[in-house]
Amino acid sequence: MKEVRLHGRGGQGTGKASEIIVYAAVQENMYATAVPYFGFERSGAPVSAFVRIDDDVIWPKTQVYNPDCVVVLDPTVRRAVPLFEGVKDGACLVINCDEQLVAELDLPEEIADVGWVDATKISLDELGRNVPNTTMLGAFARVAGWLGWEQLARRSADIFGEPNYTAVKRGYEEVQILNHRIRR
Amino acid sequence: MTVNVEVVTGNEAAALAVKMSRPDVIAAYPITPQSSLVEHLGQHVADGQLDATMSEVESEHSAMSILQGASLSGGRTFTATSSQGLALMYEPYFRTSTLRLPIVMAIVNREMISPQTVWGGPQDSLSLRDSGWIQIYVENNQEIFDTIIQAFRVAEDQDVLLPVNVCYDGFYLSHLTEPIEVPPASAVDGYLTPYKGEHIRLDPDDVMSVDPLTPGHMLMEYRRRHLEAQTRALDVIETADTEYQKITGRSWGGLTYGYRLEDARAVLVTLGSMTGAARVAVDRARAEGRAVGLLKIRSLRPFPKQRVREQLSGRDAFCVVDRNVSFGWDSGIVYREVLGAGIDGSIPSLNFIGGLGGEDITVSMFDYVVDELWAAANGGTTRDSCEWLCNPQRSGDR
């Protein structure tokens, strides 16, 4: 079973991104669940979502504490929540940021691969709005390697409009992957 | 039979089940975490997928009052609420069961304030367990879907004629996305026959005095029959499950659901969405050679006292994990309910409270619970007070 924890802020589509992952996994004949954690609707407040993907039925309806992958839609959220808490050894990080910020991240040893992409810029280019969730889905598909990007792109376009297809595709194509362990 | 797989949230699953049950009237007031259920129902009506009158009301009190009129006119009806909305609804809520109106209502369980909270916990519906309604608690989106369809059949059964709550945890289920299997409309249509409300009705051509001032000796007769209907519902809930299994292949066990129970020396009792994590802990215990089983209570009202007594007697220990409190008992509500089934007092039992206000009840917490349960089964004794399950990373001093 693969476990994913997504971090973002209210309004960035963190919960919806987690739902799209489940949909895509089911289309690829896997089982998946996602549950978000948020309060009253508050733009900008930290939001988390917890995804599980497996070949069999997933029974626990709990949060994810030991993720195989952490997806960060907004790098500023790291000041409010412990992004790397409980990450599994060999986990990957997929983060919306630029090259300068990725160098400043204080990564724990457990993180093996880091994928970074300027999803804010791509979403502004493609959607005219700073809603990075669909771009980050493409980056997630590439870095984690568990799902194809096409299902994620198709579903994103069906929910949010056609330009999101390109946003997912660009996220997939433009994400830069660093092997954190080799770099160290 | 063509079965569709849909990827839905718990609230979407509930709305889909309501749509397929073809109610005549829906009245609801949105409240977190139930809101998206009402939104999806409104969408089904707007899209022409559901031929129901959808009444936008100014409060939960009005929602239930409108449904009383609709049900008295012979309509199939549905509503949903949570926590403070349910509290505001309390006056017509109680009257719905004592009028014997087979209204189906989802309760998307949310913790009661204070302090202010919007997150999950079944304190809202459990606190109203003695209001005459049938209450069924479920653990995942498929069970939400299946149980709402079954609820109409149970409520409208001429041996029951009582309102039914389908209760599911806010956020952990209402906002959980997972795939469910949806049977064809024809199968559900065959399962649910049209409602015939002849016991109490508003009909200008056949006038009946509804709810007149009633002296005590007659009121007692009403109450006695209400209790008898609750008892008859025990069989009807079981039949509704077995008949549903014939059309879908799925059974949730009716009154209770047992997991690895047959040869279990120690039994873990759960309610609602916590059950999935408990299954994992039971599997781990089994892998280590410890004979632990799980009993999920589905029907809290009527309480299946005979079934629970049979399933817990002869064990070496049992424990109940409660996501709620029973003020004044220093325990959870479900633990008191289970003890009330009349289980042999020499069997050691434990009670745990966790997961209030949206806190998680994790697999590691259940691992701990199973360790304590197993110790109790091997020479332990009943404890006089409950133990609190707290997240060590968050709880600090307590």
PDB file of C-alpha atoms in Angstrom, chain A residues 15 18-19 22-23 26-27 30-41 58-65 85 155, chain B residues 5 7 9 118-119 139-140 171-173 175-179 252 273 276-277 279-280 358 360-363 391 393-394:
ATOM      1  CA  GLY A  15      -8.804  18.090  -1.148  1.00  0.00           C
ATOM      2  CA  SER A  18      -6.684  13.958  -3.435  1.00  0.00           C
ATOM      3  CA  GLU A  19     -10.093  12.975  -4.870  1.00  0.00           C
ATOM      4  CA  VAL A  22      -8.438   8.210  -6.064  1.00  0.00           C
ATOM      5  CA  TYR A  23     -10.443   8.470  -9.269  1.00  0.00           C
ATOM      6  CA  VAL A  26      -9.658   3.294  -9.633  1.00  0.00           C
ATOM      7  CA  GLN A  27      -9.553   3.795 -13.427  1.00  0.00           C
ATOM      8  CA  MET A  30      -6.524  -0.200  -8.109  1.00  0.00           C
ATOM      9  CA  TYR A  31      -8.327   0.641  -4.872  1.00  0.00           C
ATOM     10  CA  ALA A  32      -7.803   4.029  -3.246  1.00  0.00           C
ATOM     11  CA  THR A  33      -9.178   6.298  -0.533  1.00  0.00           C
ATOM     12  CA  ALA A  34      -8.721   9.959   0.319  1.00  0.00           C
ATOM     13  CA  VAL A  35      -9.802  11.968   3.326  1.00  0.00           C
ATOM     14  CA  PRO A  36      -9.147  15.680   3.815  1.00  0.00           C
ATOM     15  CA  TYR A  37      -8.584  17.528   7.048  1.00  0.00           C
ATOM     16  CA  PHE A  38      -9.878  21.081   7.259  1.00  0.00           C
ATOM     17  CA  GLY A  39     -12.286  23.159   9.283  1.00  0.00           C
ATOM     18  CA  PHE A  40     -14.704  25.876   8.277  1.00  0.00           C
ATOM     19  CA  GLU A  41     -14.122  27.184   4.748  1.00  0.00           C
ATOM     20  CA  ILE A  58      -8.472  -0.406   2.017  1.00  0.00           C
ATOM     21  CA  TRP A  59     -10.322  -0.611   5.324  1.00  0.00           C
ATOM     22  CA  PRO A  60      -8.750   2.009   7.643  1.00  0.00           C
ATOM     23  CA  LYS A  61     -10.461   5.403   7.416  1.00  0.00           C
ATOM     24  CA  THR A  62      -7.711   7.217   9.255  1.00  0.00           C
ATOM     25  CA  GLN A  63      -5.183   9.949   8.546  1.00  0.00           C
ATOM     26  CA  VAL A  64      -1.789   9.090   7.085  1.00  0.00           C
ATOM     27  CA  TYR A  65       1.116   9.184   9.561  1.00  0.00           C
ATOM     28  CA  GLU A  85       6.717  14.255  10.210  1.00  0.00           C
ATOM     29  CA  ARG A 155     -10.255  13.964 -14.682  1.00  0.00           C
TER      30      ARG A 155
ATOM     31  CA  VAL B   5     -18.391   1.623  -9.883  1.00  0.00           C
ATOM     32  CA  VAL B   7     -15.809   7.150  -6.990  1.00  0.00           C
ATOM     33  CA  THR B   9     -17.463  10.957  -1.073  1.00  0.00           C
ATOM     34  CA  VAL B 118     -16.998  21.118  13.390  1.00  0.00           C
ATOM     35  CA  TRP B 119     -15.289  17.723  13.328  1.00  0.00           C
ATOM     36  CA  GLU B 139     -18.172   2.264   8.598  1.00  0.00           C
ATOM     37  CA  ASN B 140     -17.557   3.207   4.958  1.00  0.00           C
ATOM     38  CA  PHE B 171     -15.166  14.067   7.619  1.00  0.00           C
ATOM     39  CA  TYR B 172     -13.751  10.547   8.121  1.00  0.00           C
ATOM     40  CA  LEU B 173     -16.707   9.303   6.039  1.00  0.00           C
ATOM     41  CA  HIS B 175     -15.571  13.665   3.067  1.00  0.00           C
ATOM     42  CA  LEU B 176     -13.885  10.308   2.410  1.00  0.00           C
ATOM     43  CA  THR B 177     -13.489   9.528  -1.299  1.00  0.00           C
ATOM     44  CA  GLU B 178     -13.533   5.867  -2.295  1.00  0.00           C
ATOM     45  CA  PRO B 179     -15.113   3.632  -4.939  1.00  0.00           C
ATOM     46  CA  TRP B 252     -23.303  -5.998   6.310  1.00  0.00           C
ATOM     47  CA  SER B 273     -15.773   4.506  10.919  1.00  0.00           C
ATOM     48  CA  GLY B 276     -11.629  -0.249   9.598  1.00  0.00           C
ATOM     49  CA  ALA B 277      -8.573   0.547  11.716  1.00  0.00           C
ATOM     50  CA  ARG B 279      -9.841  -4.715  11.565  1.00  0.00           C
ATOM     51  CA  VAL B 280      -6.137  -4.099  10.859  1.00  0.00           C
ATOM     52  CA  GLY B 358     -12.395  14.749  14.905  1.00  0.00           C
ATOM     53  CA  ASP B 360      -8.182  10.118  14.869  1.00  0.00           C
ATOM     54  CA  ILE B 361      -8.439   6.636  16.334  1.00  0.00           C
ATOM     55  CA  THR B 362      -5.360   5.185  14.690  1.00  0.00           C
ATOM     56  CA  VAL B 363      -4.264   1.642  13.987  1.00  0.00           C
ATOM     57  CA  ASN B 391      -2.432  11.183  20.267  1.00  0.00           C
ATOM     58  CA  GLN B 393       2.097  14.129  19.508  1.00  0.00           C
ATOM     59  CA  ARG B 394      -0.776  16.457  20.264  1.00  0.00           C
TER      60      ARG B 394
END
